[in-house]
Tab-separated table of N, CA and C and ligand atoms in Angstrom:
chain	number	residue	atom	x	y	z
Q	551	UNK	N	3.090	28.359	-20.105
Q	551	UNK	CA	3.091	29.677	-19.472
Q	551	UNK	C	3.121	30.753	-20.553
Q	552	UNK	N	2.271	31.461	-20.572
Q	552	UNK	CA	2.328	32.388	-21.681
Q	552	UNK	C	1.936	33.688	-20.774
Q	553	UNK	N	2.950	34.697	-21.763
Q	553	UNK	CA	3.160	36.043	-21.097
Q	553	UNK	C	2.435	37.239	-22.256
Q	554	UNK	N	2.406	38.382	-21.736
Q	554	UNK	CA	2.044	39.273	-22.782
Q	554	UNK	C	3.811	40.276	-23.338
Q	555	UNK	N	4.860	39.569	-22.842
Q	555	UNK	CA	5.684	40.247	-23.533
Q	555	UNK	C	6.198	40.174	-24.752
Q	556	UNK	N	6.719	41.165	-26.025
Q	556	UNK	CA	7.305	41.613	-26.850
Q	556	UNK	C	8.867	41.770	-27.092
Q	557	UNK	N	9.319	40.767	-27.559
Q	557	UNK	CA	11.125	41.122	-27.480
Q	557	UNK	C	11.321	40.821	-29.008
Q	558	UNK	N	11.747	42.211	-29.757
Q	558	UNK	CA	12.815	41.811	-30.371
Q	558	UNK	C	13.745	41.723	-30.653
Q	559	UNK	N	13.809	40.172	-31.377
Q	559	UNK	CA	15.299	39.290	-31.551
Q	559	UNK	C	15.709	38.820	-32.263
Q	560	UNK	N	16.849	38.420	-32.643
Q	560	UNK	CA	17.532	38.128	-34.010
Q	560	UNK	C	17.608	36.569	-33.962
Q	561	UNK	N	16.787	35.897	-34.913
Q	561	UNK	CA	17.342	34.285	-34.969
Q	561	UNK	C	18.195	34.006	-34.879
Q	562	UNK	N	18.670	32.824	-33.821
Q	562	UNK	CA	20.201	32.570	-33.660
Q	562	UNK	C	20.480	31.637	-34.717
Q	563	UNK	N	19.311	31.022	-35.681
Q	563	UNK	CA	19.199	30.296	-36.736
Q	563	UNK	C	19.510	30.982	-38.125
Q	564	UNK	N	18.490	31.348	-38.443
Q	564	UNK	CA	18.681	31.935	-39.963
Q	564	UNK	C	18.581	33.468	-40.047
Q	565	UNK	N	19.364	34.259	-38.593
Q	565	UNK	CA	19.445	35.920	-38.670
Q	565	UNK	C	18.440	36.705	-39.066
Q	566	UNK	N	17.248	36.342	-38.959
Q	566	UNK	CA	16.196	36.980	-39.013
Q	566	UNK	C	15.491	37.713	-38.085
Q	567	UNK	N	15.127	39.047	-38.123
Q	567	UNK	CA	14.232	39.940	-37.103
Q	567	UNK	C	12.998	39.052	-36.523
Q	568	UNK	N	12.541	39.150	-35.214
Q	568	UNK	CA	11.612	38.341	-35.149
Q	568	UNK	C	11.294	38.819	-33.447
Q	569	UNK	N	9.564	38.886	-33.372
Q	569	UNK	CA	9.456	39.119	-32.023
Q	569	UNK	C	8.990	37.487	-31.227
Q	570	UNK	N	9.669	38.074	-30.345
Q	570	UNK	CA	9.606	36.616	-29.194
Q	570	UNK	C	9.256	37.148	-28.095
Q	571	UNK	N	8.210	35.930	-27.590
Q	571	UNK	CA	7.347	36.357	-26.214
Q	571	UNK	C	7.784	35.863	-25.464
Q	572	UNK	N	8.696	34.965	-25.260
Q	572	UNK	CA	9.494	34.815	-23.811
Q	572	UNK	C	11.007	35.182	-23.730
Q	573	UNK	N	11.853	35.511	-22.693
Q	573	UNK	CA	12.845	35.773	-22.733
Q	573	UNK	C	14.375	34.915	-23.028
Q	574	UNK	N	13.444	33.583	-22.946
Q	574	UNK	CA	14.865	32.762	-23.736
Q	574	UNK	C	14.127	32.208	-25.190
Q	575	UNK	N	13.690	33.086	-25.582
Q	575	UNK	CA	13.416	32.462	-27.366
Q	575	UNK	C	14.672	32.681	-27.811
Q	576	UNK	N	15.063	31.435	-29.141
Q	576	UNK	CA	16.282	32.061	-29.471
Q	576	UNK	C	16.394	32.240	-30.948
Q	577	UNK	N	14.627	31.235	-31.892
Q	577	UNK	CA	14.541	31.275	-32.603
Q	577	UNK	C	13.044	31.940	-33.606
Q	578	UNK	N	13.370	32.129	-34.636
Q	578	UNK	CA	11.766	32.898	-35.028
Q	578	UNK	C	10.736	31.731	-35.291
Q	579	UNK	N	10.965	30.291	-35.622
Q	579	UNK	CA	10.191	29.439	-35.774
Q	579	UNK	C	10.392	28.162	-34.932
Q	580	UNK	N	9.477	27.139	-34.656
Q	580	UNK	CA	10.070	26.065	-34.469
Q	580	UNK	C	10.814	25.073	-34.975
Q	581	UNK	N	10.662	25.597	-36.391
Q	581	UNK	CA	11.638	24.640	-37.467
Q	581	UNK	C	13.314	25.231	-37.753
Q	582	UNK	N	13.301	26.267	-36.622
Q	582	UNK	CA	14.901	27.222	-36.912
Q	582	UNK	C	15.371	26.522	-35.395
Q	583	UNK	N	14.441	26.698	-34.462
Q	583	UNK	CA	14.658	26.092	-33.436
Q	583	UNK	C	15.610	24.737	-33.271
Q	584	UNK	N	14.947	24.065	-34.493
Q	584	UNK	CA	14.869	22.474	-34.248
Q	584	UNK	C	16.747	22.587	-35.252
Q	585	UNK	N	16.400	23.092	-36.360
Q	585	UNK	CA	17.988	23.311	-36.958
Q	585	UNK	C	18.925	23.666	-35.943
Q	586	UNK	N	18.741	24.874	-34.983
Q	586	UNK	CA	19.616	24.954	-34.393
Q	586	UNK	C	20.252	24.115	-33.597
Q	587	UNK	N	19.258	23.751	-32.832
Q	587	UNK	CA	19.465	22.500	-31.953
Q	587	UNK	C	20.658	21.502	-32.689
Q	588	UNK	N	20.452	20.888	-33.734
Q	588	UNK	CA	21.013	19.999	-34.480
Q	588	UNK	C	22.342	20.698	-35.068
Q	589	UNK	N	22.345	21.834	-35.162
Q	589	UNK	CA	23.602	22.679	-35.732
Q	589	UNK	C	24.247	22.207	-34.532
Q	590	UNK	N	24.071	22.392	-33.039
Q	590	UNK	CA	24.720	22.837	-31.784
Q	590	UNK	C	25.075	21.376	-31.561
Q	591	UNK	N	24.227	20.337	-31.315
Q	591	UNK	CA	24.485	18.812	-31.641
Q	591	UNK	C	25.767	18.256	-32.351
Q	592	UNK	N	26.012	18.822	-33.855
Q	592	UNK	CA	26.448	18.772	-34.474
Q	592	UNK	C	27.865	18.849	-34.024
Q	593	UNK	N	28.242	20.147	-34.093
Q	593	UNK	CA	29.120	20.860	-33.402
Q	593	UNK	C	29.783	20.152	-31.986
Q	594	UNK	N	28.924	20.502	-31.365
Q	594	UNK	CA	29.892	19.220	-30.296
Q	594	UNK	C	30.502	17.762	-30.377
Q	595	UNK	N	29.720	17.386	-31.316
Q	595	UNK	CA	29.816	16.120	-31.822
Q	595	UNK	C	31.286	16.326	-32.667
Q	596	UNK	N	31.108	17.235	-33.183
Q	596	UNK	CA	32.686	17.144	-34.271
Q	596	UNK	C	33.708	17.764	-33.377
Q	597	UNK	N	33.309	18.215	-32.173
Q	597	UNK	CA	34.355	18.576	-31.165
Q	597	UNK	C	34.920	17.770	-30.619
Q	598	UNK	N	33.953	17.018	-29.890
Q	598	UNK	CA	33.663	15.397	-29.579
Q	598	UNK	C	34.541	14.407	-30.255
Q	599	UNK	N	34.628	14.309	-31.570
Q	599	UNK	CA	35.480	13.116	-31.962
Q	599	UNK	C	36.347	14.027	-32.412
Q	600	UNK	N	37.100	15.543	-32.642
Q	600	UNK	CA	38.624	16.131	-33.146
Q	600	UNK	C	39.341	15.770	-31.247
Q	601	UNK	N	38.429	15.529	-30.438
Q	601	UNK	CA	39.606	15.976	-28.966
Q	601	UNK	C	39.586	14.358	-28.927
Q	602	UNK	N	38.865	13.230	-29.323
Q	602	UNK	CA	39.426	11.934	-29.570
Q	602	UNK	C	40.083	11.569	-30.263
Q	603	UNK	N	40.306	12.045	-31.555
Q	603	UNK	CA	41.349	11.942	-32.204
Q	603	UNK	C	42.921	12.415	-32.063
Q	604	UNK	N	42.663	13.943	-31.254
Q	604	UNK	CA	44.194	14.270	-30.480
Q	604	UNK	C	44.663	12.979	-29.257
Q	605	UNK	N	43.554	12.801	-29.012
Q	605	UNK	CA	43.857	12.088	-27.968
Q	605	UNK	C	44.555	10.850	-28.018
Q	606	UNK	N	43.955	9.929	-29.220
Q	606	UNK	CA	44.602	8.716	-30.176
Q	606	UNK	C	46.002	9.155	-30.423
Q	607	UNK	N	46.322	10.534	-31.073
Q	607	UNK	CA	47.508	10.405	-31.850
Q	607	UNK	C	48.479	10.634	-30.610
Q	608	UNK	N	47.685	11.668	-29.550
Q	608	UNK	CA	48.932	12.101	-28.631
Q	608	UNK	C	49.206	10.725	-27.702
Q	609	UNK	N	48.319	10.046	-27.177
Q	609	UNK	CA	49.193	8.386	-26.386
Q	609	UNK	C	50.331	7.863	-26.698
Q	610	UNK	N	49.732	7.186	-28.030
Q	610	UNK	CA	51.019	6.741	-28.446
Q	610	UNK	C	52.538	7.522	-27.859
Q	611	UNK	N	52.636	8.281	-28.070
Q	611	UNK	CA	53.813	9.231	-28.220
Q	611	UNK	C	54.015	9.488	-26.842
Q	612	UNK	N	52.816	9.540	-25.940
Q	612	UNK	CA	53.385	9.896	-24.527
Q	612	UNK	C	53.936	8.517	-24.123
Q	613	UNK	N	53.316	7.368	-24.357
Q	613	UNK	CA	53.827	6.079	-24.019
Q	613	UNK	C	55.175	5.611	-24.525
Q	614	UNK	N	55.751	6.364	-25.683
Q	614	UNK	CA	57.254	6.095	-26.165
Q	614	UNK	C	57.717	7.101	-25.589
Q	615	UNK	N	57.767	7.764	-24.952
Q	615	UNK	CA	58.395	9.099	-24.418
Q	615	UNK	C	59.016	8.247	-23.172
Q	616	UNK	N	57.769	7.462	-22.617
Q	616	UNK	CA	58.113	6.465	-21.200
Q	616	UNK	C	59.430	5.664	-21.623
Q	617	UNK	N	59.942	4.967	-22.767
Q	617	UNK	CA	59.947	3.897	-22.778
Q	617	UNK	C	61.503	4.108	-23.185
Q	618	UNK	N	62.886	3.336	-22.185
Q	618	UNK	CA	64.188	3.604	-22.607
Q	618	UNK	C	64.701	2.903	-23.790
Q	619	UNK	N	64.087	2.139	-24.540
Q	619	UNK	CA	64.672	1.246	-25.445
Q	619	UNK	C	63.673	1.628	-27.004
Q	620	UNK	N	64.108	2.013	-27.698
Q	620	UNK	CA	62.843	1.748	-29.319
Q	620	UNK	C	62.978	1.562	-30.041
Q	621	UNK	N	61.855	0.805	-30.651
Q	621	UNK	CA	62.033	0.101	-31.955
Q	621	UNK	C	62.019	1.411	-33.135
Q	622	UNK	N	62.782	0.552	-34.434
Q	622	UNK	CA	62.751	1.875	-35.384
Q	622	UNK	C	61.687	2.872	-35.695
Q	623	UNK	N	60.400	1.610	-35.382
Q	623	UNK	CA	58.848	1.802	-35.747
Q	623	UNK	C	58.750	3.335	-34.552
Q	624	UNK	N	58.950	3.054	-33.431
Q	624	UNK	CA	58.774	3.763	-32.533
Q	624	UNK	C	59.276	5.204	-32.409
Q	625	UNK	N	60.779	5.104	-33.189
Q	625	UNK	CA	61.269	6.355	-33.351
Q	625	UNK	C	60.614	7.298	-34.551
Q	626	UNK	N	60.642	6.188	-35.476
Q	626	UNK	CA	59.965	7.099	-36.674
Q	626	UNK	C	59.053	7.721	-36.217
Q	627	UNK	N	58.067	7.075	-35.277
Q	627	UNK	CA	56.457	7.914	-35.152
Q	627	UNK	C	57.269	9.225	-33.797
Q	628	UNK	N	57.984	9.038	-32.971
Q	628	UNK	CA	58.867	10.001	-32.421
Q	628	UNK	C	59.211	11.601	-33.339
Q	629	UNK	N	60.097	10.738	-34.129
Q	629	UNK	CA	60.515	12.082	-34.987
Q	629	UNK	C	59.557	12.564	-36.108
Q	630	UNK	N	58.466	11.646	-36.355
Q	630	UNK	CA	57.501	12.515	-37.063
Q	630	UNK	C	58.035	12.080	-38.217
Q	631	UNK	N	59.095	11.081	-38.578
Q	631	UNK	CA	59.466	10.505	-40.263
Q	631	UNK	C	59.175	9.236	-40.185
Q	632	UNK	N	59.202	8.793	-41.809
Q	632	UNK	CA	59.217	7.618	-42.084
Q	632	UNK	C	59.988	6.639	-41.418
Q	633	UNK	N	59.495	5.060	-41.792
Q	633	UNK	CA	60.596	4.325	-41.456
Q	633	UNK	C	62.091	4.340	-41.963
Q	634	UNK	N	61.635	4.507	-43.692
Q	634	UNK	CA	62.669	4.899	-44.612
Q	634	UNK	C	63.938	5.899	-43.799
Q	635	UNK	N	63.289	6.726	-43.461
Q	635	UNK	CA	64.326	7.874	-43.152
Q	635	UNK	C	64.823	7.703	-41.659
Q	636	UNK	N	64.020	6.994	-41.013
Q	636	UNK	CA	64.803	5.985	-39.890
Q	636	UNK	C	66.021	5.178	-40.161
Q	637	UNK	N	65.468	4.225	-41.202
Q	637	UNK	CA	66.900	2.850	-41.334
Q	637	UNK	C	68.105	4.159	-41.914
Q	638	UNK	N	67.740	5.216	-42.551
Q	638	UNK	CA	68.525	5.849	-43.498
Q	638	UNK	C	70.127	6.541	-42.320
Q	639	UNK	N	69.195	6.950	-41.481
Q	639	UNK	CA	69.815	7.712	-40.099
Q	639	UNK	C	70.470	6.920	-39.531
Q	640	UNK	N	70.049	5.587	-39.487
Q	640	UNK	CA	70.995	4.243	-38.865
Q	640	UNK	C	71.790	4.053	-39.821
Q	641	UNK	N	71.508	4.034	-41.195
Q	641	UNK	CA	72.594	3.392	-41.694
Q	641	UNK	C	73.636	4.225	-41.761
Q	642	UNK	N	73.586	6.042	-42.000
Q	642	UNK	CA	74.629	6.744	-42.260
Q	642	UNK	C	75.231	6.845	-41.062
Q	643	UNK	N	74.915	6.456	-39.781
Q	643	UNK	CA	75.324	6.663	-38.434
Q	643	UNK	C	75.102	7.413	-37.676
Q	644	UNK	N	74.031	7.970	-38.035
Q	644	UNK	CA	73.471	9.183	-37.564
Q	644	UNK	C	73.105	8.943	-36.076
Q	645	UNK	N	71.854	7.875	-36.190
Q	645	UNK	CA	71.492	7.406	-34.894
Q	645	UNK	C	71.805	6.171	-34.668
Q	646	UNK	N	72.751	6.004	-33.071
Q	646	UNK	CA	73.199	4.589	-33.209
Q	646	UNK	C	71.791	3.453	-32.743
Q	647	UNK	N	72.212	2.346	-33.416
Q	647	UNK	CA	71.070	1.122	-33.292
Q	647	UNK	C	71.708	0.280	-33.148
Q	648	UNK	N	70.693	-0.713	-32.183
Q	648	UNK	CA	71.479	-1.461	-31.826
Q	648	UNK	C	70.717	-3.230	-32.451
Q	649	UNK	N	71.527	-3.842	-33.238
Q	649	UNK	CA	70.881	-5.249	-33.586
Q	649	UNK	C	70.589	-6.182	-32.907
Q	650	UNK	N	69.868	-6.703	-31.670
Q	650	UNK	CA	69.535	-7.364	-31.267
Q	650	UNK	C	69.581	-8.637	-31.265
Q	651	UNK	N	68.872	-8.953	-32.646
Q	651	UNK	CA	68.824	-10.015	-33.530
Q	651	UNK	C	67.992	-9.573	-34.554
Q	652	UNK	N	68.249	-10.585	-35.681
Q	652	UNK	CA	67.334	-9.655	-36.802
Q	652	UNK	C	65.885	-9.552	-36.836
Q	653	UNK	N	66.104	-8.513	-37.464
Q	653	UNK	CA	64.259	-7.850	-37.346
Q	653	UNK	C	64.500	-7.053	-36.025
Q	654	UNK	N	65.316	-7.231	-35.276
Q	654	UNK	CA	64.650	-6.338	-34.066
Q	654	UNK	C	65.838	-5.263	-33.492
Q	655	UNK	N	65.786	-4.300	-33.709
Q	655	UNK	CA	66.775	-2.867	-33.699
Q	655	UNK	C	65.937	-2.551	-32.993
Q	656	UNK	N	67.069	-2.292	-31.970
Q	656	UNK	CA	66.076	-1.248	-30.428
Q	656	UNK	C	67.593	0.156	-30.808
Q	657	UNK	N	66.605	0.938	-30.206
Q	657	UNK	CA	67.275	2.371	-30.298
Q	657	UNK	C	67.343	2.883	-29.094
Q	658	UNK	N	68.277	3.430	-28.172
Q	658	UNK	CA	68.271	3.999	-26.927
Q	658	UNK	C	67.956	5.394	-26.950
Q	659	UNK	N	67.230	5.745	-25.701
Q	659	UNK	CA	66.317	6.849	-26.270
Q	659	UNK	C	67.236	7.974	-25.840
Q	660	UNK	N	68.054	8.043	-25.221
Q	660	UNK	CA	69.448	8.761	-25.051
Q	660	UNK	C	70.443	9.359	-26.240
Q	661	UNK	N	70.175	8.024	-27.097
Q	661	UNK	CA	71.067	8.393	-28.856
Q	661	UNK	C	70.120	9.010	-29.176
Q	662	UNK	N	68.507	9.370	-29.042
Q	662	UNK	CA	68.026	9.895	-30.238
Q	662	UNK	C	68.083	11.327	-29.803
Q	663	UNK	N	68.538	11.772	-28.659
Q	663	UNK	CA	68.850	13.006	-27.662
Q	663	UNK	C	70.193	13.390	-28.230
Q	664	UNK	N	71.048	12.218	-28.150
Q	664	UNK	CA	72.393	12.740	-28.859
Q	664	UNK	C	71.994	13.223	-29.898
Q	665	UNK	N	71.466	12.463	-30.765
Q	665	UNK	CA	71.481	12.840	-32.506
Q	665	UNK	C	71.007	14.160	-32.759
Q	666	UNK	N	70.311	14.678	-31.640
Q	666	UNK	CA	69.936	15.950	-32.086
Q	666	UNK	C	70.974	16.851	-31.234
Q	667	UNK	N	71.424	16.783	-30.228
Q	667	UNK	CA	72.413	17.315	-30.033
Q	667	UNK	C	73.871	17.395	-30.662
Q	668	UNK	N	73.893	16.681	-31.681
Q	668	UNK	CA	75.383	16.367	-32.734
Q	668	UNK	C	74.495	16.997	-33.745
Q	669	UNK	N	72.935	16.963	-34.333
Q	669	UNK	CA	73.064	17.603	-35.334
Q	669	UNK	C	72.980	19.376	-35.213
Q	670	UNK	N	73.099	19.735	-33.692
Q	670	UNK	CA	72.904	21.454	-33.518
Q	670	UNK	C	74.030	21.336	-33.792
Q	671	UNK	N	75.323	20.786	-33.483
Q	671	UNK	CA	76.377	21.003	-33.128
Q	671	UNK	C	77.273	21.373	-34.537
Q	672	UNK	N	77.085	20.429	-35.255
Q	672	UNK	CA	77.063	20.219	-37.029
Q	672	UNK	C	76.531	21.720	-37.240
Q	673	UNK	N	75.053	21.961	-37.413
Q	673	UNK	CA	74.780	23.347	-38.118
Q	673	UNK	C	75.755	24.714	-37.413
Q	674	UNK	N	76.217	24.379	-36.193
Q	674	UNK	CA	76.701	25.354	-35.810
Q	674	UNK	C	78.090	25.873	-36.448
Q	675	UNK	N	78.533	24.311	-36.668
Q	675	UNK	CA	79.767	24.632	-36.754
Q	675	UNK	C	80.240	24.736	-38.448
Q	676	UNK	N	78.789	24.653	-39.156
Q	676	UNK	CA	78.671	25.000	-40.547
Q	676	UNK	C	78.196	26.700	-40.808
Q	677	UNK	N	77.731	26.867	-39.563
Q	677	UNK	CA	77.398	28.560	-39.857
Q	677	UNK	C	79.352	28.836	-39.622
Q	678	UNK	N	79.629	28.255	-38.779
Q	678	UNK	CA	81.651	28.664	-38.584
Q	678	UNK	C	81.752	28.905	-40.148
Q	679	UNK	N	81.876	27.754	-40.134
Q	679	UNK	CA	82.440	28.059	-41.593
Q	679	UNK	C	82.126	29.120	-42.556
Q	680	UNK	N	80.669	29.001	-42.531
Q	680	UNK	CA	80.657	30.223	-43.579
Q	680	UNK	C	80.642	31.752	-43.471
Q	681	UNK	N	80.470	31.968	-42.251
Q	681	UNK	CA	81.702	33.096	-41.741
Q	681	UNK	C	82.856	33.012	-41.729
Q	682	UNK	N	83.639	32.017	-41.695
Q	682	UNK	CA	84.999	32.195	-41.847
Q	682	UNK	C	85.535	32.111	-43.177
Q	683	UNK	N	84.716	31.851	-44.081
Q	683	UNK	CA	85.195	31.659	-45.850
Q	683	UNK	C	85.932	32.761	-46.231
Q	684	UNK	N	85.311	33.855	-46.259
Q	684	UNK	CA	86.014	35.545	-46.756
Q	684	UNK	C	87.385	35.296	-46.051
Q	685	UNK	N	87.924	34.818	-44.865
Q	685	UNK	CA	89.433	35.294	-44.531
Q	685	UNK	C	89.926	34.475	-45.515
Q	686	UNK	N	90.047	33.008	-45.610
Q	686	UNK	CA	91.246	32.660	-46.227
Q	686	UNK	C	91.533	33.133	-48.255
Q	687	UNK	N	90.464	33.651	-48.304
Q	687	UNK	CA	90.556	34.748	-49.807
Q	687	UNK	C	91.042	35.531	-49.609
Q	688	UNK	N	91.022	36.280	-47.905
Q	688	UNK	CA	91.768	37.697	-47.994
Q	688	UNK	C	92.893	37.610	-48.257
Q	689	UNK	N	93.739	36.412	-47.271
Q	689	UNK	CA	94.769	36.024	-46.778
Q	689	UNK	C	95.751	35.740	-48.262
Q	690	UNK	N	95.003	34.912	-48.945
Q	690	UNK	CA	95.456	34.431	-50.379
Q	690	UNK	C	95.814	35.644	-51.275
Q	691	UNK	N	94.844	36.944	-51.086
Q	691	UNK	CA	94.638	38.323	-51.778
Q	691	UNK	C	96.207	38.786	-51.331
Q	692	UNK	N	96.502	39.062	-50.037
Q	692	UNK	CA	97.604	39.424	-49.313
Q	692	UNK	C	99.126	38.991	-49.876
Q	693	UNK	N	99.149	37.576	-49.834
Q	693	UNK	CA	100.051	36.581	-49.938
Q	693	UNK	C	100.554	37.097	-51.419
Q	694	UNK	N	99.566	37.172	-52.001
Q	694	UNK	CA	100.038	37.480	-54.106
Q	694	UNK	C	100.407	38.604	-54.075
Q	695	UNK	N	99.615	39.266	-53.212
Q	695	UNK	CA	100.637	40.954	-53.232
Q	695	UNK	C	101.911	40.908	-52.777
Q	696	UNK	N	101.942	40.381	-51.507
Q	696	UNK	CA	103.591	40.242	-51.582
Q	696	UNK	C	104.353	39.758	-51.978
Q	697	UNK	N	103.800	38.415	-52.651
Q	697	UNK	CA	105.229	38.046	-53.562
Q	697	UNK	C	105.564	38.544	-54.993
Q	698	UNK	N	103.893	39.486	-55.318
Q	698	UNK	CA	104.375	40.604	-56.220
Q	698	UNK	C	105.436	41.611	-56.239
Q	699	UNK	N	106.099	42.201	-54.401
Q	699	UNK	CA	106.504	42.868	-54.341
Q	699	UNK	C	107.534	42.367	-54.315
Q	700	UNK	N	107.836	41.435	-53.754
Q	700	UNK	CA	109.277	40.615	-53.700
Q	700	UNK	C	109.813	40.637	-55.101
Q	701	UNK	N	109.038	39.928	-55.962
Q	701	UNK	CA	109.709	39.801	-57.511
Q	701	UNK	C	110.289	41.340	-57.812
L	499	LIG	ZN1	14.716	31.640	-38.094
């Protein structure tokens, strides 16, 4: 179908001025055409496998979210740390574990709720403290004055 109209338009390819005789031209050549195409291909394609790849990492994690009992393996990928810093949390007592038999430490998914609720509780009560540091200097400041005055 060919028309006698005149449009100009900007390559959606390589930004070039260019008149186009039909109203969905989008490119000045057929070889900008054909790039584009393959740009747009492209593009979905890498859209295409980044929302499969969220998708891989986020399962896992919704499927331990399900699950009342976990292995260390399970928590680590939970909290986003190593295994290392898993056994580390068990061993200082951080998070209780439970031995099963060996090799196999299940974690209740309730302690790993505590553990973060004991560790707000901890920073909180470490901000206490360091607001409360200045009194017992005052107090000490006080105390020497008066038994200055006494003497
Ligand atoms: Zn072009």
């Amino acid at each position: 179908m060919s028309s006698n109209i005149r449009l100009q338009r900007i390559c959606q390819n390589c930004g070039k001025e260019f008149t186009a005789r039909t109203t969905v031209t989008k490119c000045c050549s057929d070889d900008c055409a054909k790039r584009l195409y393959k740009k747009r291909k492209r593009s979905i394609n890498i859209e295409k496998s980044d929302n499969e790849t969220i998708s891989f990492k986020i399962k896992p994690i919704e499927e331990l979210k399900a699950k009342e009992f976990l292995t260390v393996r399970d928590v680590a990928t939970l909290l986003n740390c190593s295994l290392r810093t898993t056994y580390r949390l068990i061993n200082l007592g951080s998070l209780k574990a439970t031995n099963l038999f060996e090799r196999k430490t299940l974690i209740k998914r309730a302690d790993i709720e505590f553990l973060f609720e004991r560790e707000t509780q901890v920073m909180r009560s470490n901000t206490e403290i360091l607001f409360e540091q200045p009194k017992p200097m005052y107090l000490h400041h006080e105390s020497s004055q008066l038994s200055m005055e006494t003497d």
